[in-house]
Amino acid sequence: QSHSCVALKSIAVTLSIKDFVAGVSVTLNYENEEKVPLEAFFVFPTDEDTAVYSFEALVDGKKIVAELQDKYEAHLKYEEDLSGGFHTYLLEEDKCSKDVFRCNVGNMQPGSKVTLTLKYVQELHLEDDGALCYVLPATLNPRYHLSDQSVDSCLDLKTPIVPLEDLPYTLSMVATISSQLGIRTIQCNCPLSSIDYTGENKTSAQVSLAEGHKFDRDVELLIFYRKVHSPCVTVEMGMSVFFQISNTLMGAPSAMVSFYPDIPEVETSTKCGEFVFFMDCSGSMKNPMSRQNRSQLRIDAAKETLILLLKSLPLGCYFNIYEFGSTHEAFFPKSVRYTQESMERAVEKVKLMLADLGGTELLTPLRKVFRKPPIPGHPLQVFVFTDGEVAESFNVIKEVKFHSKRHRCFSFGIGEGVSTSLIKNLARVSGGTAEFITGSDRMQSKALRSLRRSLQSIVEDVSLSWDLPPGLFVHMLSPEQTVVFRGQRIITYSLLAGQIPQDEATGEVCLKYTSHGKSYEEKVTFSLHPKPDDNLTSHRLAAKSMIQARDFGYKETTLIFKRDVLDISLESGIISSFTIFVAINKELNEPVYGPLYHRDIPRPILFSASYMRAFFLQHTLATAWLRIQKATQVGQKYSSNRISQHFIFFSLLKGSMEHTVAQLILLQNADGSWDMNEDLAKVLGSSLEDIKAAHPTEVLEPSSAWATVLAVIWLHANGKELKDEWELLERKAVVWLQNNAGRSTFPLMSTANKLLKTSVSSSIFTFKD
């Protein structure tokens, strides 16, 4: 397909970030350079938390505005028009995957120009280091579907793939950021033309992408606030058209409350629990983790991850593992106590796992686990790993929600393009957390981050209280969230009912919670007379929150919820599974029509084989080195792990070290110790005879203490980049040494540093009470 056949010419993005929320406007410019009318089709991926509220077109100077309509009624009309040879502009959520919007550009006469603008708001993700993260997806990736769902999904459309240098459209992006929290720094994984700070204490900034950016990767923007843990309240006036109906969702003033508590980390090596891991072993797990060269297969990453989780579990807990696909298999009839014997049996079973179980049926094994009696003193923690759509997703979420009082669910979406809907809802309804593993992300590190969260003492009894002027009341819209993990943020939405005073009145909100038996509270005072927001960001996110709690997809939502979702969606203008934007020509007050000649918009090859062969030696190494030098000079977050996402060279270098670390972890015992043997010596790069000969004669402790000290020091000296993955099992080893070697650890360590030619500090063996 030649360039002249492709209608899309450019994509322009305007981004407005206020505190923890983003408003986004995406403009797509099309031009028909052919001699016949044509129809172009563009698939646009968004986050599942995104609230789309506006869709409009400018066709040869004529403005066409979208109206939100009942999808069922709109499709009936659409079919009538189609049978007459006409077609309308449509924007809707995909029936099977709620994080995808599909957009028909519709009829384009020869030489005509069309501009489409999509607007949405979203809550932004917070990373572990407190960075606020906005991601603009570069391309829609292929997604695995059950065969009986594929027929209704736009994701199965074939889209032409072209080499990156031939991609016929470009991207521009301008972002404005404002927050009273103060901006410490802004970073991006793509070149920026400038960063301009304004306001006292850098309370606002504007950034833009460098010109000529090819859409070859996700654009990832990171904002670091100076006072990120300070609470925020945003009060927003209602929509003027609803002013006389002040008790409606869009008519009453809304209040959005954001809290990001600074919760201290606690020692987790002696915690208990029942840990049940569900691993997807369907056929699609044979695919590579990403399209990068020599990327690890998903099933291999899954096996490494399960072994790492098994080695990191605390002594005294209970565990089990389920493989699921079209059928399921449990490692043990019921959860077993974590011992050396049970761990070894499980590790051997993990090594034999294959991606050979067909489809993705999770509901039955989940029900089996929930219907077993709880183990006293061991709260249930469920971990779900999947790379695609799960059968009966509504019933899976319903089952998890029903049992949310006795367990938490930690969910993981594997691979590029996995649907965010199921993954986020599993975690949301149970008080767990969701992780997505894409690109060069390591499943191992993200799984261990969730395991650490599951072991942390949770912050409980979370409650909000309000102090408002007389005659003003609060109506909560968000589902109640009573549990917070370290590193989590709470955002709640409310309506303010009653009369707001005319003078400069203020209100106060107080968050109370308990941790380790101690009570905490954080307060914030806010103005009840803010500037109006034309985008109604808080109202729209409140509507999205309400829709999200009820909308489980076009096919699986119950009739009662469907009515609620439809009403909220039509009132707020927020698209749902049951509504659709139809472009209306306001001058004629009728839908826009046109004959059908289909054109697809191509998506780029990300590091294709031909591209890598041409540039690998002469370009990749030099560019990566320059970026490392530059990143080191300015102290950017991208100085290590993020640069490697875009340069395969580094993943090749790291691969052997990751394998060696995995081999060392495989040798660890359940109690945290290592045995002295040939396998350990091989990992350490020495001979067993030399290691035994170097053992200090004055130390009478068992040889396993010497082996354990060597293993821990080797990890610190050689596996720093993977510390997130081995930190828990290293803590187990340190506790074991405290109990079995005591102060003899320090002379062992001095000798170990000499043998391994390392200089690891003795502070790593500082024991915590």
PDB file of N, CA and C in Angstrom, residues 39 75-90 104 106-107 109 590-597:
ATOM      1  N   GLU A  39     -13.051   5.708   2.889  1.00  0.00           N
ATOM      2  CA  GLU A  39     -13.305   5.680   4.325  1.00  0.00           C
ATOM      3  C   GLU A  39     -12.038   5.179   5.016  1.00  0.00           C
ATOM      4  N   HIS A  75     -27.019   1.795  16.680  1.00  0.00           N
ATOM      5  CA  HIS A  75     -26.641   0.737  15.747  1.00  0.00           C
ATOM      6  C   HIS A  75     -27.804   0.305  14.859  1.00  0.00           C
ATOM      7  N   LEU A  76     -29.031   0.352  15.392  1.00  0.00           N
ATOM      8  CA  LEU A  76     -30.194   0.058  14.546  1.00  0.00           C
ATOM      9  C   LEU A  76     -30.264   1.053  13.392  1.00  0.00           C
ATOM     10  N   LYS A  77     -30.092   2.334  13.716  1.00  0.00           N
ATOM     11  CA  LYS A  77     -30.112   3.377  12.690  1.00  0.00           C
ATOM     12  C   LYS A  77     -28.932   3.198  11.730  1.00  0.00           C
ATOM     13  N   TYR A  78     -27.774   2.827  12.286  1.00  0.00           N
ATOM     14  CA  TYR A  78     -26.569   2.619  11.480  1.00  0.00           C
ATOM     15  C   TYR A  78     -26.797   1.525  10.433  1.00  0.00           C
ATOM     16  N   GLU A  79     -27.414   0.421  10.860  1.00  0.00           N
ATOM     17  CA  GLU A  79     -27.670  -0.689   9.937  1.00  0.00           C
ATOM     18  C   GLU A  79     -28.622  -0.268   8.822  1.00  0.00           C
ATOM     19  N   GLU A  80     -29.621   0.559   9.169  1.00  0.00           N
ATOM     20  CA  GLU A  80     -30.545   1.054   8.145  1.00  0.00           C
ATOM     21  C   GLU A  80     -29.796   1.894   7.114  1.00  0.00           C
ATOM     22  N   ASP A  81     -28.930   2.794   7.610  1.00  0.00           N
ATOM     23  CA  ASP A  81     -28.167   3.653   6.710  1.00  0.00           C
ATOM     24  C   ASP A  81     -27.216   2.831   5.841  1.00  0.00           C
ATOM     25  N   LEU A  82     -26.584   1.818   6.460  1.00  0.00           N
ATOM     26  CA  LEU A  82     -25.615   0.995   5.744  1.00  0.00           C
ATOM     27  C   LEU A  82     -26.275   0.266   4.580  1.00  0.00           C
ATOM     28  N   SER A  83     -27.492  -0.215   4.819  1.00  0.00           N
ATOM     29  CA  SER A  83     -28.195  -0.942   3.753  1.00  0.00           C
ATOM     30  C   SER A  83     -28.520  -0.020   2.581  1.00  0.00           C
ATOM     31  N   GLY A  84     -28.561   1.287   2.841  1.00  0.00           N
ATOM     32  CA  GLY A  84     -28.801   2.254   1.776  1.00  0.00           C
ATOM     33  C   GLY A  84     -27.518   2.762   1.144  1.00  0.00           C
ATOM     34  N   GLY A  85     -26.387   2.168   1.537  1.00  0.00           N
ATOM     35  CA  GLY A  85     -25.102   2.556   0.956  1.00  0.00           C
ATOM     36  C   GLY A  85     -24.464   3.747   1.622  1.00  0.00           C
ATOM     37  N   PHE A  86     -24.933   4.118   2.846  1.00  0.00           N
ATOM     38  CA  PHE A  86     -24.371   5.266   3.549  1.00  0.00           C
ATOM     39  C   PHE A  86     -23.701   4.822   4.846  1.00  0.00           C
ATOM     40  N   HIS A  87     -22.921   5.755   5.421  1.00  0.00           N
ATOM     41  CA  HIS A  87     -22.141   5.414   6.602  1.00  0.00           C
ATOM     42  C   HIS A  87     -21.986   6.659   7.476  1.00  0.00           C
ATOM     43  N   THR A  88     -21.912   6.492   8.778  1.00  0.00           N
ATOM     44  CA  THR A  88     -21.761   7.629   9.688  1.00  0.00           C
ATOM     45  C   THR A  88     -20.442   7.557  10.437  1.00  0.00           C
ATOM     46  N   TYR A  89     -19.985   8.708  10.938  1.00  0.00           N
ATOM     47  CA  TYR A  89     -18.827   8.738  11.826  1.00  0.00           C
ATOM     48  C   TYR A  89     -19.245   8.139  13.169  1.00  0.00           C
ATOM     49  N   LEU A  90     -18.459   7.227  13.686  1.00  0.00           N
ATOM     50  CA  LEU A  90     -18.780   6.603  14.970  1.00  0.00           C
ATOM     51  C   LEU A  90     -17.527   6.518  15.843  1.00  0.00           C
ATOM     52  N   ASN A 104     -14.219   5.621  13.014  1.00  0.00           N
ATOM     53  CA  ASN A 104     -14.398   5.652  11.569  1.00  0.00           C
ATOM     54  C   ASN A 104     -14.321   7.099  11.093  1.00  0.00           C
ATOM     55  N   GLY A 106     -15.030   7.909   8.151  1.00  0.00           N
ATOM     56  CA  GLY A 106     -16.214   8.026   7.299  1.00  0.00           C
ATOM     57  C   GLY A 106     -15.892   8.483   5.889  1.00  0.00           C
ATOM     58  N   ASN A 107     -16.872   9.111   5.245  1.00  0.00           N
ATOM     59  CA  ASN A 107     -16.763   9.488   3.837  1.00  0.00           C
ATOM     60  C   ASN A 107     -15.834  10.688   3.639  1.00  0.00           C
ATOM     61  N   GLN A 109     -14.409  12.852   0.411  1.00  0.00           N
ATOM     62  CA  GLN A 109     -14.403  13.096  -1.028  1.00  0.00           C
ATOM     63  C   GLN A 109     -12.964  13.358  -1.510  1.00  0.00           C
ATOM     64  N   GLU A 590     -28.672  16.192  11.065  1.00  0.00           N
ATOM     65  CA  GLU A 590     -28.778  14.789  10.684  1.00  0.00           C
ATOM     66  C   GLU A 590     -27.388  14.173  10.664  1.00  0.00           C
ATOM     67  N   PRO A 591     -27.292  12.854  10.758  1.00  0.00           N
ATOM     68  CA  PRO A 591     -25.981  12.190  10.745  1.00  0.00           C
ATOM     69  C   PRO A 591     -25.233  12.461   9.448  1.00  0.00           C
ATOM     70  N   VAL A 592     -23.916  12.333   9.503  1.00  0.00           N
ATOM     71  CA  VAL A 592     -23.063  12.530   8.331  1.00  0.00           C
ATOM     72  C   VAL A 592     -22.953  11.212   7.577  1.00  0.00           C
ATOM     73  N   TYR A 593     -23.198  11.248   6.267  1.00  0.00           N
ATOM     74  CA  TYR A 593     -23.215  10.021   5.470  1.00  0.00           C
ATOM     75  C   TYR A 593     -22.096  10.007   4.438  1.00  0.00           C
ATOM     76  N   GLY A 594     -21.830   8.807   3.881  1.00  0.00           N
ATOM     77  CA  GLY A 594     -20.873   8.709   2.782  1.00  0.00           C
ATOM     78  C   GLY A 594     -20.730   7.272   2.320  1.00  0.00           C
ATOM     79  N   PRO A 595     -20.363   7.046   1.031  1.00  0.00           N
ATOM     80  CA  PRO A 595     -20.147   5.683   0.534  1.00  0.00           C
ATOM     81  C   PRO A 595     -18.873   5.072   1.100  1.00  0.00           C
ATOM     82  N   LEU A 596     -18.753   3.776   0.996  1.00  0.00           N
ATOM     83  CA  LEU A 596     -17.676   3.046   1.660  1.00  0.00           C
ATOM     84  C   LEU A 596     -16.556   2.623   0.718  1.00  0.00           C
ATOM     85  N   TYR A 597     -15.346   3.158   0.945  1.00  0.00           N
ATOM     86  CA  TYR A 597     -14.114   2.629   0.358  1.00  0.00           C
ATOM     87  C   TYR A 597     -13.116   2.574   1.505  1.00  0.00           C
TER      88      TYR A 597
END
